[in-house]
Structures are given as C-alpha cells and as structure tokens.
PDB file of N, CA and C in Angstrom:
ATOM      1  N   MET A 890     -14.549  30.476 -49.277  1.00  0.00           N
ATOM      2  CA  MET A 890     -15.545  31.478 -49.004  1.00  0.00           C
ATOM      3  C   MET A 890     -15.947  32.139 -50.318  1.00  0.00           C
ATOM      4  N   VAL A 891     -17.238  32.355 -50.456  1.00  0.00           N
ATOM      5  CA  VAL A 891     -17.780  32.971 -51.664  1.00  0.00           C
ATOM      6  C   VAL A 891     -18.680  34.133 -51.266  1.00  0.00           C
ATOM      7  N   SER A 892     -18.475  35.263 -51.919  1.00  0.00           N
ATOM      8  CA  SER A 892     -19.328  36.426 -51.704  1.00  0.00           C
ATOM      9  C   SER A 892     -20.142  36.665 -52.966  1.00  0.00           C
ATOM     10  N   GLU A 893     -21.327  37.215 -52.794  1.00  0.00           N
ATOM     11  CA  GLU A 893     -22.132  37.580 -53.952  1.00  0.00           C
ATOM     12  C   GLU A 893     -22.416  39.076 -53.891  1.00  0.00           C
ATOM     13  N   VAL A 894     -21.984  39.781 -54.935  1.00  0.00           N
ATOM     14  CA  VAL A 894     -22.183  41.222 -55.039  1.00  0.00           C
ATOM     15  C   VAL A 894     -22.906  41.495 -56.350  1.00  0.00           C
ATOM     16  N   ASN A 895     -24.091  42.046 -56.265  1.00  0.00           N
ATOM     17  CA  ASN A 895     -24.873  42.409 -57.442  1.00  0.00           C
ATOM     18  C   ASN A 895     -25.043  41.228 -58.408  1.00  0.00           C
ATOM     19  N   GLY A 896     -25.209  40.041 -57.869  1.00  0.00           N
ATOM     20  CA  GLY A 896     -25.429  38.859 -58.690  1.00  0.00           C
ATOM     21  C   GLY A 896     -24.166  38.173 -59.180  1.00  0.00           C
ATOM     22  N   VAL A 897     -22.995  38.717 -58.879  1.00  0.00           N
ATOM     23  CA  VAL A 897     -21.726  38.130 -59.302  1.00  0.00           C
ATOM     24  C   VAL A 897     -21.091  37.424 -58.112  1.00  0.00           C
ATOM     25  N   ARG A 898     -20.754  36.146 -58.298  1.00  0.00           N
ATOM     26  CA  ARG A 898     -20.109  35.370 -57.234  1.00  0.00           C
ATOM     27  C   ARG A 898     -18.602  35.603 -57.280  1.00  0.00           C
ATOM     28  N   ILE A 899     -18.029  35.953 -56.134  1.00  0.00           N
ATOM     29  CA  ILE A 899     -16.603  36.248 -56.021  1.00  0.00           C
ATOM     30  C   ILE A 899     -16.002  35.290 -55.009  1.00  0.00           C
ATOM     31  N   GLU A 900     -15.041  34.483 -55.460  1.00  0.00           N
ATOM     32  CA  GLU A 900     -14.363  33.563 -54.543  1.00  0.00           C
ATOM     33  C   GLU A 900     -13.281  34.324 -53.792  1.00  0.00           C
ATOM     34  N   LEU A 901     -13.304  34.206 -52.491  1.00  0.00           N
ATOM     35  CA  LEU A 901     -12.350  34.901 -51.632  1.00  0.00           C
ATOM     36  C   LEU A 901     -11.248  33.944 -51.192  1.00  0.00           C
ATOM     37  N   PRO A 902     -10.074  34.483 -50.885  1.00  0.00           N
ATOM     38  CA  PRO A 902      -9.014  33.629 -50.346  1.00  0.00           C
ATOM     39  C   PRO A 902      -9.369  33.175 -48.934  1.00  0.00           C
ATOM     40  N   TRP A 903      -8.558  32.324 -48.389  1.00  0.00           N
ATOM     41  CA  TRP A 903      -8.851  31.801 -47.056  1.00  0.00           C
ATOM     42  C   TRP A 903      -8.833  32.933 -46.026  1.00  0.00           C
ATOM     43  N   MET A 904      -9.695  32.779 -45.050  1.00  0.00           N
ATOM     44  CA  MET A 904      -9.774  33.685 -43.902  1.00  0.00           C
ATOM     45  C   MET A 904     -10.149  32.844 -42.693  1.00  0.00           C
ATOM     46  N   ILE A 905      -9.916  33.377 -41.535  1.00  0.00           N
ATOM     47  CA  ILE A 905     -10.324  32.711 -40.302  1.00  0.00           C
ATOM     48  C   ILE A 905     -11.596  33.387 -39.819  1.00  0.00           C
ATOM     49  N   ALA A 906     -12.629  32.603 -39.558  1.00  0.00           N
ATOM     50  CA  ALA A 906     -13.887  33.146 -39.034  1.00  0.00           C
ATOM     51  C   ALA A 906     -14.005  32.738 -37.573  1.00  0.00           C
ATOM     52  N   ASP A 907     -14.122  33.735 -36.696  1.00  0.00           N
ATOM     53  CA  ASP A 907     -14.231  33.485 -35.266  1.00  0.00           C
ATOM     54  C   ASP A 907     -15.392  34.301 -34.716  1.00  0.00           C
ATOM     55  N   LYS A 908     -16.439  33.627 -34.293  1.00  0.00           N
ATOM     56  CA  LYS A 908     -17.630  34.278 -33.733  1.00  0.00           C
ATOM     57  C   LYS A 908     -18.184  35.338 -34.681  1.00  0.00           C
ATOM     58  N   GLY A 909     -18.198  35.035 -35.967  1.00  0.00           N
ATOM     59  CA  GLY A 909     -18.747  35.939 -36.967  1.00  0.00           C
ATOM     60  C   GLY A 909     -17.758  36.939 -37.525  1.00  0.00           C
ATOM     61  N   GLN A 910     -16.665  37.189 -36.812  1.00  0.00           N
ATOM     62  CA  GLN A 910     -15.667  38.140 -37.300  1.00  0.00           C
ATOM     63  C   GLN A 910     -14.681  37.418 -38.211  1.00  0.00           C
ATOM     64  N   LEU A 911     -14.317  38.085 -39.302  1.00  0.00           N
ATOM     65  CA  LEU A 911     -13.337  37.534 -40.231  1.00  0.00           C
ATOM     66  C   LEU A 911     -11.952  38.055 -39.888  1.00  0.00           C
ATOM     67  N   HIS A 912     -10.958  37.197 -39.999  1.00  0.00           N
ATOM     68  CA  HIS A 912      -9.555  37.565 -39.798  1.00  0.00           C
ATOM     69  C   HIS A 912      -8.804  37.147 -41.057  1.00  0.00           C
ATOM     70  N   TRP A 913      -8.115  38.105 -41.669  1.00  0.00           N
ATOM     71  CA  TRP A 913      -7.399  37.846 -42.910  1.00  0.00           C
ATOM     72  C   TRP A 913      -5.954  38.258 -42.697  1.00  0.00           C
ATOM     73  N   ILE A 914      -5.048  37.333 -42.781  1.00  0.00           N
ATOM     74  CA  ILE A 914      -3.623  37.589 -42.576  1.00  0.00           C
ATOM     75  C   ILE A 914      -2.972  37.728 -43.945  1.00  0.00           C
ATOM     76  N   ARG A 915      -2.333  38.868 -44.173  1.00  0.00           N
ATOM     77  CA  ARG A 915      -1.749  39.167 -45.483  1.00  0.00           C
ATOM     78  C   ARG A 915      -0.254  39.409 -45.348  1.00  0.00           C
ATOM     79  N   ALA A 916       0.488  38.978 -46.361  1.00  0.00           N
ATOM     80  CA  ALA A 916       1.919  39.242 -46.385  1.00  0.00           C
ATOM     81  C   ALA A 916       2.213  40.598 -47.018  1.00  0.00           C
ATOM     82  N   GLN A 917       1.298  41.090 -47.842  1.00  0.00           N
ATOM     83  CA  GLN A 917       1.510  42.351 -48.537  1.00  0.00           C
ATOM     84  C   GLN A 917       1.148  43.542 -47.650  1.00  0.00           C
ATOM     85  N   THR A 918       1.573  44.709 -48.106  1.00  0.00           N
ATOM     86  CA  THR A 918       1.144  45.945 -47.462  1.00  0.00           C
ATOM     87  C   THR A 918      -0.134  46.407 -48.154  1.00  0.00           C
ATOM     88  N   GLY A 919      -0.653  47.556 -47.807  1.00  0.00           N
ATOM     89  CA  GLY A 919      -1.876  48.053 -48.426  1.00  0.00           C
ATOM     90  C   GLY A 919      -3.122  47.438 -47.824  1.00  0.00           C
ATOM     91  N   ILE A 920      -3.105  47.215 -46.515  1.00  0.00           N
ATOM     92  CA  ILE A 920      -4.240  46.535 -45.887  1.00  0.00           C
ATOM     93  C   ILE A 920      -5.478  47.417 -45.840  1.00  0.00           C
ATOM     94  N   GLN A 921      -5.316  48.734 -45.803  1.00  0.00           N
ATOM     95  CA  GLN A 921      -6.483  49.624 -45.800  1.00  0.00           C
ATOM     96  C   GLN A 921      -7.223  49.527 -47.134  1.00  0.00           C
ATOM     97  N   TYR A 922      -6.480  49.486 -48.236  1.00  0.00           N
ATOM     98  CA  TYR A 922      -7.086  49.330 -49.562  1.00  0.00           C
ATOM     99  C   TYR A 922      -7.779  47.966 -49.657  1.00  0.00           C
ATOM    100  N   THR A 923      -7.146  46.937 -49.147  1.00  0.00           N
ATOM    101  CA  THR A 923      -7.740  45.599 -49.159  1.00  0.00           C
ATOM    102  C   THR A 923      -9.047  45.592 -48.383  1.00  0.00           C
ATOM    103  N   LEU A 924      -9.076  46.260 -47.235  1.00  0.00           N
ATOM    104  CA  LEU A 924     -10.299  46.319 -46.439  1.00  0.00           C
ATOM    105  C   LEU A 924     -11.406  47.058 -47.183  1.00  0.00           C
ATOM    106  N   SER A 925     -11.060  48.132 -47.884  1.00  0.00           N
ATOM    107  CA  SER A 925     -12.089  48.877 -48.619  1.00  0.00           C
ATOM    108  C   SER A 925     -12.698  48.022 -49.728  1.00  0.00           C
ATOM    109  N   GLN A 926     -11.918  47.111 -50.297  1.00  0.00           N
ATOM    110  CA  GLN A 926     -12.452  46.205 -51.317  1.00  0.00           C
ATOM    111  C   GLN A 926     -13.269  45.077 -50.690  1.00  0.00           C
ATOM    112  N   LEU A 927     -12.941  44.678 -49.479  1.00  0.00           N
ATOM    113  CA  LEU A 927     -13.645  43.591 -48.797  1.00  0.00           C
ATOM    114  C   LEU A 927     -14.990  44.036 -48.222  1.00  0.00           C
ATOM    115  N   ARG A 928     -15.102  45.286 -47.783  1.00  0.00           N
ATOM    116  CA  ARG A 928     -16.311  45.756 -47.082  1.00  0.00           C
ATOM    117  C   ARG A 928     -17.614  45.492 -47.838  1.00  0.00           C
ATOM    118  N   PRO A 929     -17.722  45.767 -49.155  1.00  0.00           N
ATOM    119  CA  PRO A 929     -18.986  45.466 -49.836  1.00  0.00           C
ATOM    120  C   PRO A 929     -19.273  43.968 -49.907  1.00  0.00           C
ATOM    121  N   MET A 930     -18.227  43.168 -49.930  1.00  0.00           N
ATOM    122  CA  MET A 930     -18.409  41.718 -50.027  1.00  0.00           C
ATOM    123  C   MET A 930     -18.863  41.107 -48.707  1.00  0.00           C
ATOM    124  N   MET A 931     -18.674  41.835 -47.602  1.00  0.00           N
ATOM    125  CA  MET A 931     -19.046  41.315 -46.284  1.00  0.00           C
ATOM    126  C   MET A 931     -20.557  41.204 -46.093  1.00  0.00           C
ATOM    127  N   LEU A 932     -21.328  41.832 -46.979  1.00  0.00           N
ATOM    128  CA  LEU A 932     -22.787  41.775 -46.861  1.00  0.00           C
ATOM    129  C   LEU A 932     -23.344  40.400 -47.198  1.00  0.00           C
ATOM    130  N   ASP A 933     -22.584  39.601 -47.954  1.00  0.00           N
ATOM    131  CA  ASP A 933     -23.044  38.257 -48.318  1.00  0.00           C
ATOM    132  C   ASP A 933     -21.843  37.350 -48.545  1.00  0.00           C
ATOM    133  N   ILE A 934     -21.355  36.744 -47.496  1.00  0.00           N
ATOM    134  CA  ILE A 934     -20.280  35.756 -47.595  1.00  0.00           C
ATOM    135  C   ILE A 934     -20.850  34.425 -47.151  1.00  0.00           C
ATOM    136  N   ASN A 935     -20.834  33.476 -48.067  1.00  0.00           N
ATOM    137  CA  ASN A 935     -21.430  32.152 -47.831  1.00  0.00           C
ATOM    138  C   ASN A 935     -22.876  32.268 -47.368  1.00  0.00           C
ATOM    139  N   GLY A 936     -23.592  33.255 -47.917  1.00  0.00           N
ATOM    140  CA  GLY A 936     -25.017  33.396 -47.637  1.00  0.00           C
ATOM    141  C   GLY A 936     -25.381  34.188 -46.399  1.00  0.00           C
ATOM    142  N   SER A 937     -24.398  34.733 -45.693  1.00  0.00           N
ATOM    143  CA  SER A 937     -24.735  35.516 -44.499  1.00  0.00           C
ATOM    144  C   SER A 937     -23.881  36.780 -44.413  1.00  0.00           C
ATOM    145  N   ARG A 938     -24.399  37.753 -43.683  1.00  0.00           N
ATOM    146  CA  ARG A 938     -23.709  39.030 -43.476  1.00  0.00           C
ATOM    147  C   ARG A 938     -22.659  38.856 -42.383  1.00  0.00           C
ATOM    148  N   ARG A 939     -21.477  39.426 -42.594  1.00  0.00           N
ATOM    149  CA  ARG A 939     -20.415  39.380 -41.585  1.00  0.00           C
ATOM    150  C   ARG A 939     -20.323  40.741 -40.909  1.00  0.00           C
ATOM    151  N   PRO A 940     -20.392  40.787 -39.580  1.00  0.00           N
ATOM    152  CA  PRO A 940     -20.435  42.075 -38.875  1.00  0.00           C
ATOM    153  C   PRO A 940     -19.122  42.848 -38.889  1.00  0.00           C
ATOM    154  N   SER A 941     -17.997  42.160 -38.967  1.00  0.00           N
ATOM    155  CA  SER A 941     -16.718  42.876 -38.967  1.00  0.00           C
ATOM    156  C   SER A 941     -15.617  42.004 -39.549  1.00  0.00           C
ATOM    157  N   ALA A 942     -14.562  42.684 -39.965  1.00  0.00           N
ATOM    158  CA  ALA A 942     -13.384  41.989 -40.486  1.00  0.00           C
ATOM    159  C   ALA A 942     -12.143  42.724 -40.000  1.00  0.00           C
ATOM    160  N   LYS A 943     -11.107  41.957 -39.741  1.00  0.00           N
ATOM    161  CA  LYS A 943      -9.825  42.519 -39.326  1.00  0.00           C
ATOM    162  C   LYS A 943      -8.771  41.952 -40.270  1.00  0.00           C
ATOM    163  N   ILE A 944      -7.995  42.850 -40.871  1.00  0.00           N
ATOM    164  CA  ILE A 944      -6.943  42.434 -41.793  1.00  0.00           C
ATOM    165  C   ILE A 944      -5.603  42.759 -41.156  1.00  0.00           C
ATOM    166  N   TYR A 945      -4.731  41.767 -41.144  1.00  0.00           N
ATOM    167  CA  TYR A 945      -3.411  41.888 -40.523  1.00  0.00           C
ATOM    168  C   TYR A 945      -2.338  41.886 -41.610  1.00  0.00           C
ATOM    169  N   SER A 946      -1.306  42.689 -41.440  1.00  0.00           N
ATOM    170  CA  SER A 946      -0.143  42.663 -42.319  1.00  0.00           C
ATOM    171  C   SER A 946       1.038  42.135 -41.522  1.00  0.00           C
ATOM    172  N   ILE A 947       1.604  41.027 -41.970  1.00  0.00           N
ATOM    173  CA  ILE A 947       2.755  40.484 -41.244  1.00  0.00           C
ATOM    174  C   ILE A 947       4.038  41.234 -41.601  1.00  0.00           C
ATOM    175  N   ILE A 948       4.021  42.005 -42.689  1.00  0.00           N
ATOM    176  CA  ILE A 948       5.186  42.806 -43.070  1.00  0.00           C
ATOM    177  C   ILE A 948       5.318  44.029 -42.163  1.00  0.00           C
ATOM    178  N   THR A 949       4.211  44.760 -41.994  1.00  0.00           N
ATOM    179  CA  THR A 949       4.252  46.005 -41.218  1.00  0.00           C
ATOM    180  C   THR A 949       3.823  45.826 -39.769  1.00  0.00           C
ATOM    181  N   ASP A 950       3.342  44.645 -39.414  1.00  0.00           N
ATOM    182  CA  ASP A 950       2.852  44.346 -38.068  1.00  0.00           C
ATOM    183  C   ASP A 950       1.728  45.304 -37.655  1.00  0.00           C
ATOM    184  N   GLN A 951       0.842  45.613 -38.618  1.00  0.00           N
ATOM    185  CA  GLN A 951      -0.305  46.472 -38.346  1.00  0.00           C
ATOM    186  C   GLN A 951      -1.581  45.716 -38.683  1.00  0.00           C
ATOM    187  N   HIS A 952      -2.711  46.256 -38.236  1.00  0.00           N
ATOM    188  CA  HIS A 952      -4.001  45.682 -38.601  1.00  0.00           C
ATOM    189  C   HIS A 952      -5.039  46.794 -38.701  1.00  0.00           C
ATOM    190  N   VAL A 953      -6.075  46.527 -39.499  1.00  0.00           N
ATOM    191  CA  VAL A 953      -7.210  47.442 -39.624  1.00  0.00           C
ATOM    192  C   VAL A 953      -8.480  46.622 -39.458  1.00  0.00           C
ATOM    193  N   MET A 954      -9.532  47.284 -38.985  1.00  0.00           N
ATOM    194  CA  MET A 954     -10.792  46.591 -38.732  1.00  0.00           C
ATOM    195  C   MET A 954     -11.945  47.508 -39.103  1.00  0.00           C
ATOM    196  N   ASP A 955     -12.995  46.927 -39.699  1.00  0.00           N
ATOM    197  CA  ASP A 955     -14.182  47.704 -40.054  1.00  0.00           C
ATOM    198  C   ASP A 955     -15.333  46.746 -40.323  1.00  0.00           C
ATOM    199  N   GLY A 956     -16.514  47.312 -40.501  1.00  0.00           N
ATOM    200  CA  GLY A 956     -17.708  46.539 -40.801  1.00  0.00           C
ATOM    201  C   GLY A 956     -18.050  46.617 -42.276  1.00  0.00           C
ATOM    202  N   PRO A 957     -19.172  46.040 -42.662  1.00  0.00           N
ATOM    203  CA  PRO A 957     -19.567  46.043 -44.075  1.00  0.00           C
ATOM    204  C   PRO A 957     -19.977  47.436 -44.554  1.00  0.00           C
ATOM    205  N   SER A 958     -19.997  47.602 -45.863  1.00  0.00           N
ATOM    206  CA  SER A 958     -20.387  48.879 -46.472  1.00  0.00           C
ATOM    207  C   SER A 958     -21.829  49.217 -46.148  1.00  0.00           C
ATOM    208  N   ARG A 959     -22.087  50.498 -45.938  1.00  0.00           N
ATOM    209  CA  ARG A 959     -23.461  50.946 -45.704  1.00  0.00           C
ATOM    210  C   ARG A 959     -24.145  51.325 -47.013  1.00  0.00           C
ATOM    211  N   GLN A 960     -23.388  51.829 -47.967  1.00  0.00           N
ATOM    212  CA  GLN A 960     -23.931  52.202 -49.273  1.00  0.00           C
ATOM    213  C   GLN A 960     -23.198  51.405 -50.346  1.00  0.00           C
ATOM    214  N   VAL A 961     -23.540  50.134 -50.438  1.00  0.00           N
ATOM    215  CA  VAL A 961     -22.817  49.222 -51.315  1.00  0.00           C
ATOM    216  C   VAL A 961     -22.881  49.650 -52.777  1.00  0.00           C
ATOM    217  N   ALA A 962     -23.971  50.262 -53.214  1.00  0.00           N
ATOM    218  CA  ALA A 962     -24.119  50.638 -54.627  1.00  0.00           C
ATOM    219  C   ALA A 962     -23.132  51.722 -55.057  1.00  0.00           C
ATOM    220  N   SER A 963     -22.516  52.412 -54.113  1.00  0.00           N
ATOM    221  CA  SER A 963     -21.557  53.460 -54.467  1.00  0.00           C
ATOM    222  C   SER A 963     -20.108  52.971 -54.413  1.00  0.00           C
ATOM    223  N   THR A 964     -19.882  51.693 -54.151  1.00  0.00           N
ATOM    224  CA  THR A 964     -18.518  51.172 -54.050  1.00  0.00           C
ATOM    225  C   THR A 964     -17.997  50.727 -55.410  1.00  0.00           C
ATOM    226  N   SER A 965     -16.682  50.711 -55.555  1.00  0.00           N
ATOM    227  CA  SER A 965     -16.070  50.278 -56.812  1.00  0.00           C
ATOM    228  C   SER A 965     -16.307  48.793 -57.061  1.00  0.00           C
ATOM    229  N   VAL A 966     -16.406  48.000 -56.011  1.00  0.00           N
ATOM    230  CA  VAL A 966     -16.667  46.566 -56.172  1.00  0.00           C
ATOM    231  C   VAL A 966     -18.052  46.345 -56.776  1.00  0.00           C
ATOM    232  N   TYR A 967     -19.042  47.071 -56.302  1.00  0.00           N
ATOM    233  CA  TYR A 967     -20.404  46.942 -56.827  1.00  0.00           C
ATOM    234  C   TYR A 967     -20.453  47.371 -58.291  1.00  0.00           C
ATOM    235  N   LYS A 968     -19.790  48.486 -58.610  1.00  0.00           N
ATOM    236  CA  LYS A 968     -19.773  48.973 -59.993  1.00  0.00           C
ATOM    237  C   LYS A 968     -19.057  47.988 -60.908  1.00  0.00           C
ATOM    238  N   MET A 969     -17.983  47.374 -60.422  1.00  0.00           N
ATOM    239  CA  MET A 969     -17.285  46.366 -61.206  1.00  0.00           C
ATOM    240  C   MET A 969     -18.183  45.167 -61.442  1.00  0.00           C
ATOM    241  N   ALA A 970     -18.932  44.759 -60.425  1.00  0.00           N
ATOM    242  CA  ALA A 970     -19.829  43.614 -60.566  1.00  0.00           C
ATOM    243  C   ALA A 970     -20.911  43.899 -61.602  1.00  0.00           C
ATOM    244  N   GLN A 971     -21.406  45.134 -61.647  1.00  0.00           N
ATOM    245  CA  GLN A 971     -22.391  45.518 -62.667  1.00  0.00           C
ATOM    246  C   GLN A 971     -21.806  45.367 -64.056  1.00  0.00           C
ATOM    247  N   ARG A 972     -20.607  45.877 -64.254  1.00  0.00           N
ATOM    248  CA  ARG A 972     -19.945  45.775 -65.559  1.00  0.00           C
ATOM    249  C   ARG A 972     -19.678  44.323 -65.914  1.00  0.00           C
ATOM    250  N   PHE A 973     -19.207  43.560 -64.956  1.00  0.00           N
ATOM    251  CA  PHE A 973     -18.875  42.155 -65.190  1.00  0.00           C
ATOM    252  C   PHE A 973     -20.125  41.362 -65.562  1.00  0.00           C
ATOM    253  N   ALA A 974     -21.237  41.592 -64.859  1.00  0.00           N
ATOM    254  CA  ALA A 974     -22.493  40.890 -65.145  1.00  0.00           C
ATOM    255  C   ALA A 974     -23.031  41.250 -66.526  1.00  0.00           C
ATOM    256  N   ALA A 975     -22.747  42.466 -66.983  1.00  0.00           N
ATOM    257  CA  ALA A 975     -23.197  42.903 -68.305  1.00  0.00           C
ATOM    258  C   ALA A 975     -22.283  42.412 -69.422  1.00  0.00           C
ATOM    259  N   GLY A 976     -21.204  41.722 -69.069  1.00  0.00           N
ATOM    260  CA  GLY A 976     -20.281  41.193 -70.071  1.00  0.00           C
ATOM    261  C   GLY A 976     -19.158  42.140 -70.442  1.00  0.00           C
ATOM    262  N   ASP A 977     -19.035  43.256 -69.753  1.00  0.00           N
ATOM    263  CA  ASP A 977     -17.983  44.237 -70.029  1.00  0.00           C
ATOM    264  C   ASP A 977     -16.702  43.815 -69.324  1.00  0.00           C
ATOM    265  N   ARG A 978     -15.718  43.398 -70.087  1.00  0.00           N
ATOM    266  CA  ARG A 978     -14.437  42.961 -69.525  1.00  0.00           C
ATOM    267  C   ARG A 978     -13.314  43.950 -69.838  1.00  0.00           C
ATOM    268  N   SER A 979     -13.675  45.152 -70.300  1.00  0.00           N
ATOM    269  CA  SER A 979     -12.661  46.135 -70.668  1.00  0.00           C
ATOM    270  C   SER A 979     -11.940  46.657 -69.423  1.00  0.00           C
ATOM    271  N   ALA A 980     -10.734  47.108 -69.646  1.00  0.00           N
ATOM    272  CA  ALA A 980      -9.922  47.639 -68.551  1.00  0.00           C
ATOM    273  C   ALA A 980     -10.472  48.985 -68.102  1.00  0.00           C
ATOM    274  N   SER A 981     -10.252  49.307 -66.856  1.00  0.00           N
ATOM    275  CA  SER A 981     -10.643  50.619 -66.348  1.00  0.00           C
ATOM    276  C   SER A 981      -9.413  51.284 -65.752  1.00  0.00           C
ATOM    277  N   ARG A 982      -9.303  52.582 -65.982  1.00  0.00           N
ATOM    278  CA  ARG A 982      -8.146  53.321 -65.483  1.00  0.00           C
ATOM    279  C   ARG A 982      -8.184  53.408 -63.969  1.00  0.00           C
ATOM    280  N   GLY A 983      -7.018  53.420 -63.380  1.00  0.00           N
ATOM    281  CA  GLY A 983      -6.922  53.547 -61.939  1.00  0.00           C
ATOM    282  C   GLY A 983      -5.476  53.565 -61.502  1.00  0.00           C
ATOM    283  N   ARG A 984      -5.272  53.535 -60.211  1.00  0.00           N
ATOM    284  CA  ARG A 984      -3.902  53.601 -59.697  1.00  0.00           C
ATOM    285  C   ARG A 984      -3.109  52.343 -60.007  1.00  0.00           C
ATOM    286  N   HIS A 985      -3.799  51.271 -60.351  1.00  0.00           N
ATOM    287  CA  HIS A 985      -3.134  50.024 -60.709  1.00  0.00           C
ATOM    288  C   HIS A 985      -2.443  50.112 -62.070  1.00  0.00           C
ATOM    289  N   CYS A 986      -2.785  51.102 -62.899  1.00  0.00           N
ATOM    290  CA  CYS A 986      -2.213  51.229 -64.242  1.00  0.00           C
ATOM    291  C   CYS A 986      -0.685  51.328 -64.215  1.00  0.00           C
ATOM    292  N   GLY A 987      -0.127  51.943 -63.210  1.00  0.00           N
ATOM    293  CA  GLY A 987       1.317  52.102 -63.127  1.00  0.00           C
ATOM    294  C   GLY A 987       2.072  50.797 -62.967  1.00  0.00           C
ATOM    295  N   ARG A 988       1.399  49.741 -62.548  1.00  0.00           N
ATOM    296  CA  ARG A 988       2.045  48.444 -62.347  1.00  0.00           C
ATOM    297  C   ARG A 988       1.623  47.406 -63.387  1.00  0.00           C
ATOM    298  N   CYS A 989       0.807  47.813 -64.366  1.00  0.00           N
ATOM    299  CA  CYS A 989       0.238  46.861 -65.315  1.00  0.00           C
ATOM    300  C   CYS A 989       1.243  46.489 -66.402  1.00  0.00           C
ATOM    301  N   ALA A 990       1.334  45.213 -66.696  1.00  0.00           N
ATOM    302  CA  ALA A 990       2.241  44.728 -67.733  1.00  0.00           C
ATOM    303  C   ALA A 990       1.756  45.096 -69.132  1.00  0.00           C
ATOM    304  N   TYR A 991       0.485  45.431 -69.274  1.00  0.00           N
ATOM    305  CA  TYR A 991      -0.089  45.746 -70.585  1.00  0.00           C
ATOM    306  C   TYR A 991      -0.208  47.249 -70.826  1.00  0.00           C
ATOM    307  N   LEU A 992       0.451  48.049 -70.028  1.00  0.00           N
ATOM    308  CA  LEU A 992       0.334  49.501 -70.110  1.00  0.00           C
ATOM    309  C   LEU A 992       0.660  50.032 -71.504  1.00  0.00           C
ATOM    310  N   SER A 993       1.660  49.474 -72.155  1.00  0.00           N
ATOM    311  CA  SER A 993       2.080  49.992 -73.460  1.00  0.00           C
ATOM    312  C   SER A 993       1.075  49.712 -74.570  1.00  0.00           C
ATOM    313  N   ILE A 994       0.169  48.756 -74.389  1.00  0.00           N
ATOM    314  CA  ILE A 994      -0.806  48.434 -75.439  1.00  0.00           C
ATOM    315  C   ILE A 994      -2.244  48.690 -75.005  1.00  0.00           C
ATOM    316  N   CYS A 995      -2.439  49.325 -73.885  1.00  0.00           N
ATOM    317  CA  CYS A 995      -3.778  49.531 -73.344  1.00  0.00           C
ATOM    318  C   CYS A 995      -4.544  50.583 -74.143  1.00  0.00           C
ATOM    319  N   ALA A 996      -5.786  50.263 -74.482  1.00  0.00           N
ATOM    320  CA  ALA A 996      -6.632  51.192 -75.233  1.00  0.00           C
ATOM    321  C   ALA A 996      -7.102  52.366 -74.376  1.00  0.00           C
ATOM    322  N   ASN A 997      -7.026  52.257 -73.072  1.00  0.00           N
ATOM    323  CA  ASN A 997      -7.474  53.328 -72.178  1.00  0.00           C
ATOM    324  C   ASN A 997      -6.441  54.431 -71.982  1.00  0.00           C
ATOM    325  N   ILE A 998      -5.233  54.206 -72.430  1.00  0.00           N
ATOM    326  CA  ILE A 998      -4.172  55.201 -72.274  1.00  0.00           C
ATOM    327  C   ILE A 998      -4.023  55.959 -73.592  1.00  0.00           C
ATOM    328  N   PRO A 999      -4.224  57.279 -73.588  1.00  0.00           N
ATOM    329  CA  PRO A 999      -4.111  58.048 -74.851  1.00  0.00           C
ATOM    330  C   PRO A 999      -2.678  58.138 -75.343  1.00  0.00           C
TER     331      PRO A 999
END
C-alpha cells in the first residue's frame, strides 16, 4: 500500500482492507499515536480515499478506529512531507528524542 501526502509517496506496512475499511494489527502499544499518523495518509492510499481505519494491539487487546484527517495541512505528517519534498532531512525535536540512539550528537539538543 502506498499513500501520497503533499506529493511525497509513503509506503505503508501490510494492512487488511475489507469493504473500504483498513485493519492494521500491531504488536506494539501506542495505537492511538499510530492512528493519528495514519489519518492524513488515509486521504490517498493506492489512489483512493479510505473512509475508516481500525488499529488493533495484540499486546493490550485494545483497538481504536477513526476516519481520515479533515484538516490535513495542520498535521505533522503533512508538515514532514513538505520538509521532505524540499530536501530537508534534518532532525526535528519531539517525544521520540528520548529513545534516539543519536541523542548525544544531535544538533537540535543544546
């Protein structure tokens, strides 16, 4: 599956598509965060809009479901695609910094 956001093609991992709805089974936790990243991409997956997606966590036995973003230009995925299309590959600060292997040499950390 391939999504296009702001002109950038993003290859997605496998998902099950059933009657237009996407089902994504994940072993990790953090399914709400995963869904928030998927929502802008749902506007164009393999050339068509997907009305809803459900993400399952086999670790926590929970699931979340939502539709595509309504204001895609305000999402972090869209902003990342803008930077990526412009050739900007620099790191950006965020909650992921605490788990980054390059934290000690990162130019974004004062």
